[in-house]
């Protein structure tokens, strides 16, 4: 089974013009090869400092700053994307790290960009208190380019921070339910939506992710599967075939691995592929269940993809 690995990094078209990016012209200088550069959120705060060369060297050890500064821009690369928290539109401070590097907080929009990275492969991790951690498989980073990750949503409910939304989280929420910051028994970690009270919304966050386990794997911009097939799966299928045990349809690797009864995609043969047959109501309960149907062109996209050998790219 091949890993969910793109062969072609996607250049982030607006990377150059992103407002947060402009603030961080000096960011490259502080992230040497192999070290995550500054995320845009922190970049905004540090703009003034970074634009002053003297202060820059004062803040960071001189040898590293000088060494990185001598690197041509094309020798480094960047990885950018967006992480959202379940049920929340705006937020800041989701921590994103490359490899074992220091986590950088994302901007308020969830947007992050790690630059000044050494070309090669990097593994990203995103986490936020009370939310399941997301990890990416190896992400390619090409010199002078920005690899754009697909947007990713962190699911909430992990109060005990064991990367699982389990009974312990429910018990902890139950104990703190109905209390607010100033009251006795308030559990700050159980206040997932950070409203100052452990309320119905926290219950919904835990309830909707109950029995999910992390870390979730971040989908990569790996070409055809992610751009054509995955959006359809996300629209109709991953609410059930998501992160729980059984058939998962939220990444190329998982889709090709199949379910308890084995593969659901037979490359080159849609007529033998449960993934396609179920959409037509054949070979078992129609998918998705409950009378919803895919548009005929969506079914055709899946059929053609399987017929073409179910390529990742
Ligand atoms: C409401 C929940 C739900 C949704 C949405 C859903 N499924 Fe399922 N799916 C199930 C359940 C439950 C089973 C196991 C029972 C069965 O095999 O019929 C299943 C089984 C399957 C199987 C057979 C698994 C195997 O191992 O043989 C396939 C293939 C499948 N689903 C594909 C899809 C696709 C594709 C979509 C989206 C277009 C989808 N499902 C949407 C609940 C769902």
mmCIF file of C-alpha atoms in Angstrom, residues 70 90 92 111 118 289 300:
data_model
loop_
_atom_site.group_PDB
_atom_site.id
_atom_site.type_symbol
_atom_site.label_atom_id
_atom_site.label_comp_id
_atom_site.label_asym_id
_atom_site.label_seq_id
_atom_site.Cartn_x
_atom_site.Cartn_y
_atom_site.Cartn_z
ATOM 1 C CA UNK A 70 23.263 33.720 3.750
ATOM 2 C CA UNK A 90 -12.820 32.273 13.928
ATOM 3 C CA UNK A 92 -6.468 31.800 16.822
ATOM 4 C CA UNK A 111 -4.235 30.042 8.247
ATOM 5 C CA UNK A 118 14.710 22.632 4.083
ATOM 6 C CA UNK A 289 -28.152 5.275 3.217
ATOM 7 C CA UNK A 300 -19.485 9.158 -13.226
#
